[in-house]
XYZ file of C-alpha atoms in Angstrom:
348
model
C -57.584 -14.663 19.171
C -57.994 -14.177 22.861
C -56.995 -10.489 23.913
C -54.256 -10.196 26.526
C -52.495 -6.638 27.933
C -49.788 -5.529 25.532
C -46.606 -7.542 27.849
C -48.530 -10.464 26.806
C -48.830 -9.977 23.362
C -45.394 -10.040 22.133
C -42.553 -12.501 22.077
C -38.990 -12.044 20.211
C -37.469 -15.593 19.233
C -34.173 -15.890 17.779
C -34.121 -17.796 15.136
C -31.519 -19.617 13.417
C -30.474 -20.895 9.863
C -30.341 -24.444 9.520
C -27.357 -26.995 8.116
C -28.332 -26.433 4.318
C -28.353 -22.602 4.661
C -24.918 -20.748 4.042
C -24.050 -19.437 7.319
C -23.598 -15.786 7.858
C -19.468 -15.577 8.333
C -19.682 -17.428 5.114
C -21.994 -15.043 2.956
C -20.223 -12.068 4.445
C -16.532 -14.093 3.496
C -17.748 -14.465 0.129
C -19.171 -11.403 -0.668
C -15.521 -9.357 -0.077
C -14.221 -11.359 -2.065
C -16.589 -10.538 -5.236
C -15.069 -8.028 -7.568
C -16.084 -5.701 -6.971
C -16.175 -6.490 -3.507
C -19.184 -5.581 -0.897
C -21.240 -6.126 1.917
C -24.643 -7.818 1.918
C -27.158 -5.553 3.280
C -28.571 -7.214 6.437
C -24.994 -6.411 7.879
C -25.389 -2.966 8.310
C -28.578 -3.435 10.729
C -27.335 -3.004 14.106
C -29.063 -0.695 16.540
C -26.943 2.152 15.159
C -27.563 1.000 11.599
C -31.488 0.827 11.878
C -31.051 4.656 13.890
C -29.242 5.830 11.002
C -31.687 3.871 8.575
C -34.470 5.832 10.302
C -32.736 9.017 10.270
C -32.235 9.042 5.837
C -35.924 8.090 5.870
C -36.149 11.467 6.921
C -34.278 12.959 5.093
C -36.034 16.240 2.754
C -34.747 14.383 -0.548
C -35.467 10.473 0.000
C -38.721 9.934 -1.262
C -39.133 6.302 -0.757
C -40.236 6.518 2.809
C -43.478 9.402 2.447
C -44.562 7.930 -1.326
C -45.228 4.032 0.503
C -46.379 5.789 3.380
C -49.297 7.598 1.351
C -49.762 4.146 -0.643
C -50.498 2.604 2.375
C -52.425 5.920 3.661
C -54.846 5.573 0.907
C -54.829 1.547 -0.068
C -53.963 -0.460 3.625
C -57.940 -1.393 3.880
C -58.513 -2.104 0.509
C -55.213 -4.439 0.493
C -55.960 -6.135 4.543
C -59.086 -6.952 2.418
C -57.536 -9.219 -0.246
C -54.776 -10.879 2.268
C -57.422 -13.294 3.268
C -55.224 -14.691 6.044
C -54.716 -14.028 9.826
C -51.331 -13.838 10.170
C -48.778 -11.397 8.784
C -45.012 -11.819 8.385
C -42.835 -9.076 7.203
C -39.106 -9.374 6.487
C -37.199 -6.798 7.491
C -39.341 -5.107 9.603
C -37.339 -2.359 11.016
C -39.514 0.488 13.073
C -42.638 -0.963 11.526
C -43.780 2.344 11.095
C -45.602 2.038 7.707
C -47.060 -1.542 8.497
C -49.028 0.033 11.068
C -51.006 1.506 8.599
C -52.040 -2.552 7.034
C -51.811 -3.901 10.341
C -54.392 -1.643 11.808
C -57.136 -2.304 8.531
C -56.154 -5.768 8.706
C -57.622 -5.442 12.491
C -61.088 -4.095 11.932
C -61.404 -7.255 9.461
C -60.266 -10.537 11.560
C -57.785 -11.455 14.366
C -54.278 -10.882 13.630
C -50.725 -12.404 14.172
C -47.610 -10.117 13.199
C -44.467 -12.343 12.480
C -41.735 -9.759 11.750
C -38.372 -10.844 10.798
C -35.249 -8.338 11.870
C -31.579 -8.585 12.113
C -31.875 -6.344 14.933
C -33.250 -7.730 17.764
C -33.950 -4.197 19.812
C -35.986 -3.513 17.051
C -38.436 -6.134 16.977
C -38.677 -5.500 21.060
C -39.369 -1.369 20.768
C -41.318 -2.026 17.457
C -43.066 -4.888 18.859
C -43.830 -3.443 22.152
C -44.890 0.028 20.438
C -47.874 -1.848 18.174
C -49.402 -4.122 21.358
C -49.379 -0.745 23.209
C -51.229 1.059 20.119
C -53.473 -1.797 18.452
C -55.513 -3.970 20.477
C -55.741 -7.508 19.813
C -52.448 -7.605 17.822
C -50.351 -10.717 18.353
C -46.543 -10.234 17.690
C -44.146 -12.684 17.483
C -40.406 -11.320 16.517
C -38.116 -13.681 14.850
C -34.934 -12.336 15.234
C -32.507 -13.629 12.488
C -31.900 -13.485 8.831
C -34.704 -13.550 6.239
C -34.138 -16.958 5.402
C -34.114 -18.655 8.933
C -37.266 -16.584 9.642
C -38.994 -18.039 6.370
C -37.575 -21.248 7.850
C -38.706 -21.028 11.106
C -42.260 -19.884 9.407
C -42.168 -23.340 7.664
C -41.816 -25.532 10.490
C -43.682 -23.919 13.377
C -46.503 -22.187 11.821
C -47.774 -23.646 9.038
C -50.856 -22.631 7.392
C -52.715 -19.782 5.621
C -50.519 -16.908 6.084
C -49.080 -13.500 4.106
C -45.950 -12.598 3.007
C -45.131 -8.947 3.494
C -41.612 -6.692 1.816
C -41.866 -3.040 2.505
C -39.307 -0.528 2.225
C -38.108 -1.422 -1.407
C -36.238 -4.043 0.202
C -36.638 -6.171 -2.658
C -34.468 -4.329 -4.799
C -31.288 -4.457 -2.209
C -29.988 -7.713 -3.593
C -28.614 -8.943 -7.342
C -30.816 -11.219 -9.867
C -29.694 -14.410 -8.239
C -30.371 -13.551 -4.294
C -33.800 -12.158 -5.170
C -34.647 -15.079 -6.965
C -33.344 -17.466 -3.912
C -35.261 -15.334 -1.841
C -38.313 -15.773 -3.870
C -37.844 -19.548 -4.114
C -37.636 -19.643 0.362
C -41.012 -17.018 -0.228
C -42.847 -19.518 -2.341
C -41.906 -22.520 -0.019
C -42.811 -20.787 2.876
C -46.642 -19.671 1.207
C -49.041 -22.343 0.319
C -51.877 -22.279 -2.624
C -53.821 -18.975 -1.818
C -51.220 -17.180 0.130
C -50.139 -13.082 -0.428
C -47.030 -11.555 -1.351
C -47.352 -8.285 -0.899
C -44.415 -6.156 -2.503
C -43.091 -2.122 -2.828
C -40.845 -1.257 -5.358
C -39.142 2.123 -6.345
C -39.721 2.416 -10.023
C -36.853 3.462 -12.781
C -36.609 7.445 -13.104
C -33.640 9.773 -13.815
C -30.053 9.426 -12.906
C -30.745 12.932 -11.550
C -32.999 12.290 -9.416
C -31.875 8.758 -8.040
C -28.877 10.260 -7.506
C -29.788 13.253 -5.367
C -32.006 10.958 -3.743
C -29.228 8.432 -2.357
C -26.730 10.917 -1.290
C -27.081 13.035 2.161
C -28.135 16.938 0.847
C -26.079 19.838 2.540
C -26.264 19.728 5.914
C -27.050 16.068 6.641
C -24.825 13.103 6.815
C -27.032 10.083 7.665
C -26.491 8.382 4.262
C -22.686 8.769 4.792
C -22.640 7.578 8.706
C -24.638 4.109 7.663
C -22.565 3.453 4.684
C -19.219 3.885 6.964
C -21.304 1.834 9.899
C -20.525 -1.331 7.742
C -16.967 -0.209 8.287
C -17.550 -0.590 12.174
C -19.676 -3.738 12.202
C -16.404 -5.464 9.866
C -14.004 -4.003 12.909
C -16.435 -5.116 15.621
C -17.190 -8.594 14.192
C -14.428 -9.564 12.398
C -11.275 -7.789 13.964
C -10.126 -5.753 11.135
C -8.511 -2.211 11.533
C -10.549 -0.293 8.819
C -9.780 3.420 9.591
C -13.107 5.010 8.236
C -11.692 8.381 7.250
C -9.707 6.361 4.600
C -12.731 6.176 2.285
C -15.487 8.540 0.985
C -19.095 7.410 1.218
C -20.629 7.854 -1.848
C -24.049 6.741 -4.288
C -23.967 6.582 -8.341
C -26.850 5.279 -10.322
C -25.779 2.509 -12.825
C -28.419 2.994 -15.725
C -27.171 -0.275 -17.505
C -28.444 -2.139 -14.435
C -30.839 0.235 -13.729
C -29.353 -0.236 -9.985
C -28.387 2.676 -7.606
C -24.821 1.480 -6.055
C -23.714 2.604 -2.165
C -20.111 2.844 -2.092
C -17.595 3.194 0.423
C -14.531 4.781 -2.521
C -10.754 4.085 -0.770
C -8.706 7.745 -0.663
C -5.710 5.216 -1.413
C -4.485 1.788 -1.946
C -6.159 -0.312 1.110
C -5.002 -3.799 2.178
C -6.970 -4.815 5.170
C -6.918 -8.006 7.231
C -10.143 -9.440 8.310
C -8.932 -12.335 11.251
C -11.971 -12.967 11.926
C -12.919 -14.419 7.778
C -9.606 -15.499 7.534
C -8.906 -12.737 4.249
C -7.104 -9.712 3.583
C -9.415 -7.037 1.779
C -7.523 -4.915 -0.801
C -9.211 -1.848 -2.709
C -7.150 0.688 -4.722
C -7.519 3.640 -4.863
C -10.168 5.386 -5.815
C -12.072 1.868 -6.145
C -15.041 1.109 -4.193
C -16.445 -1.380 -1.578
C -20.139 -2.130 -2.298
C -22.287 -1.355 0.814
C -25.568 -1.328 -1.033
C -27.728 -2.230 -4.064
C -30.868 -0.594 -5.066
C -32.235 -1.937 -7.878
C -35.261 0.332 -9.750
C -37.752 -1.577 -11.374
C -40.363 -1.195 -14.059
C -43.714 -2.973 -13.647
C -43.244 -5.657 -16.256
C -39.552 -6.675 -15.013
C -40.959 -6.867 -11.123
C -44.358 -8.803 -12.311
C -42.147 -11.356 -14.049
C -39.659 -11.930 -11.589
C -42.179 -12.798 -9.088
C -44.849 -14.771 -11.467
C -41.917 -17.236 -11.985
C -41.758 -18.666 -9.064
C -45.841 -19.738 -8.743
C -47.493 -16.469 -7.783
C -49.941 -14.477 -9.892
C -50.794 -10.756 -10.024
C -53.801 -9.582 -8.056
C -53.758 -6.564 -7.816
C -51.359 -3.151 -7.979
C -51.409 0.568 -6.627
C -48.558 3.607 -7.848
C -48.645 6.901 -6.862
C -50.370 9.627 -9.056
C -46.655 10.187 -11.008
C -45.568 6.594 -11.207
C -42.528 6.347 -8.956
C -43.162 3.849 -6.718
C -45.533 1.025 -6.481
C -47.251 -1.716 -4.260
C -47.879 -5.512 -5.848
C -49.901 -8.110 -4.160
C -49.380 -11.747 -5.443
C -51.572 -15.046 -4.488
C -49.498 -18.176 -4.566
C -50.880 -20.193 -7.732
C -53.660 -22.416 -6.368
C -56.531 -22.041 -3.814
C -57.118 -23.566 -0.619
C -60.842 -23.590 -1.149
C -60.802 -25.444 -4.484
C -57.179 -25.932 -6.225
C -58.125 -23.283 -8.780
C -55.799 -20.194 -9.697
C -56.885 -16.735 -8.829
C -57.923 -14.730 -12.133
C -55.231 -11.873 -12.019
C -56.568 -8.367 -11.141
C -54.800 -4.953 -11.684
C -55.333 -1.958 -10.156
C -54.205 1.386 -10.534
C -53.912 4.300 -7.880
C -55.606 7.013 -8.931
């Protein structure tokens, strides 16, 4: 790839779903009306929503954030050695703090393309702007939209040899069915030989999940981004919710093994919602859904994901097992047709 000065070196493109994908008003409709009823995640990811976002990866008591962040510390060359690709696309890229680490390996190997996908397109420009200015050579290309039209987009303007990335535990913020739609639009997107890379937060006490998905004393970021869906609703939709009305709140769910953001209602709520065209009503002390995070153990993750084509190649946990990294190949090889033998790997 030809270098250029870092202005040159990025682009943001929105990016827009097509006539057989759900549109957003739609998904959003549909979800408040589930019982019970909620939000799907992407919605909270406004500018204020990825500050906040930033802001509980912080915080003393979320672990997620520093355990990937030493993953990647320790594994980003060995894993920008097995992508065998050029060109990297994340989904839900946010500050793009940690890929830095992969993008930066990937770097001293080949050329490289960075294809993040974002909701929030002030994001992908500061994020974008920050990596041409610190990694020379890189290539960024924002698609600004939801995962699905960027996987789209992916599909019909730049085909060929290319890696799939999901940081963040993102994976996990979505039921059975939407992670396996999403893996289905993954799969299309990635031809024989192409990488999935994957973090997951791995199953551990109610304790700990717990204290780890609600603000400690003195801190209130978890609570301001769980009422920011509350805002986005009024902003986009013209409702009237009065955010003081409810209490934001996390429980772990161990028949699920899924850690539930709530937004609980002080009192019987009836809301209108012009803008969808419903009325949303929560009792009291009954909750509105503002987040799923689903804890996984290896074998449940590893199946999900070898069912739609991919094989295992390799995986890295931290020394006490609570979070992990899994790269997949898409079944077949460019080279020759033949499947990758499956490789594990354990962090030491």
């Amino acid at each position: 790839m030809t270098s250029h000065g870092p202005e040159d070196r990025l682009r943001v493109i929105p990016v827009a779903d097509r006539g057989d994908t759900v549109p957003r008003d739609v998904v959003v409709r549909d979800h408040l009306q589930d019982t019970p009823p909620r939000l799907p995640p992407w919605l909270g990811y406004d500018a204020v929503g990825s500050r906040l976002f930033e802001q509980i990866t912080e915080l003393p008591t979320y672990h997620l954030t520093r355990v990937e962040r030493a993953l990647l510390e320790r594994h980003a060359p060995e894993i920008a050695g097995l992508l065998d690709c050029e060109r990297i696309a994340e989904l839900g890229s946010g500050s793009a703090k940690k890929t830095r680490l992969l993008l930066e390996s990937h770097l001293r190997l080949r050329g490289t393309g960075y294809l993040p996908i974002d909701v929030d397109r002030d994001m992908l420009r500061s994020s974008g702007a920050a990596l041409c200015a610190e990694l020379d050579g890189l290539e960024v290309t924002g698609l600004w939209g939801r995962y699905e039209a960027g996987l789209d987009w992916l599909r019909t303007h730049a085909p060929g040899p290319l890696a799939v990335v999901f940081l963040g535990s993102g994976f996990g913020n979505a039921t059975r069915g939407e992670r396996e739609g999403l893996l289905g639009e993954i799969a299309r997107t990635l031809g024989p030989g192409g990488s999935f890379l994957v973090s997951a937060d791995l199953d551990k006490s109610r304790e700990e999940l717990e204290t780890c998905y609600n603000d400690p004393a003195g801190h209130s970021a978890f609570a301001d981004f769980r009422l920011n869906h509350l805002t986005r609703l009024n902003d986009l939709y013209g409702a009237d919710f009065v955010l003081d009305d409810f209490v934001p709140e996390a429980h772990y769910n161990a028949a699920t093994s899924t850690v539930e953001g709530v937004l609980r209602a002080r009192s019987d709520q009836e809301v209108p919602v012009p803008g969808l065209g419903i009325t949303l009503r929560v009792p009291r002390g009954r909750f509105l859904n503002v987040g799923y995070s689903v804890k996984f153990d290896d074998r449940r993750l590893v199946g999900e994901v070898e069912a739609h084509g991919f094989d295992l190649r390799a995986r890295w946990r931290d020394d006490d097992a609570r979070y992990g990294l899994f790269l997949f190949r898409r079944r077949g090889d460019r080279a020759n047709g033949a499947t990758r033998r499956a490789e594990t790997h354990r962090a030491r």
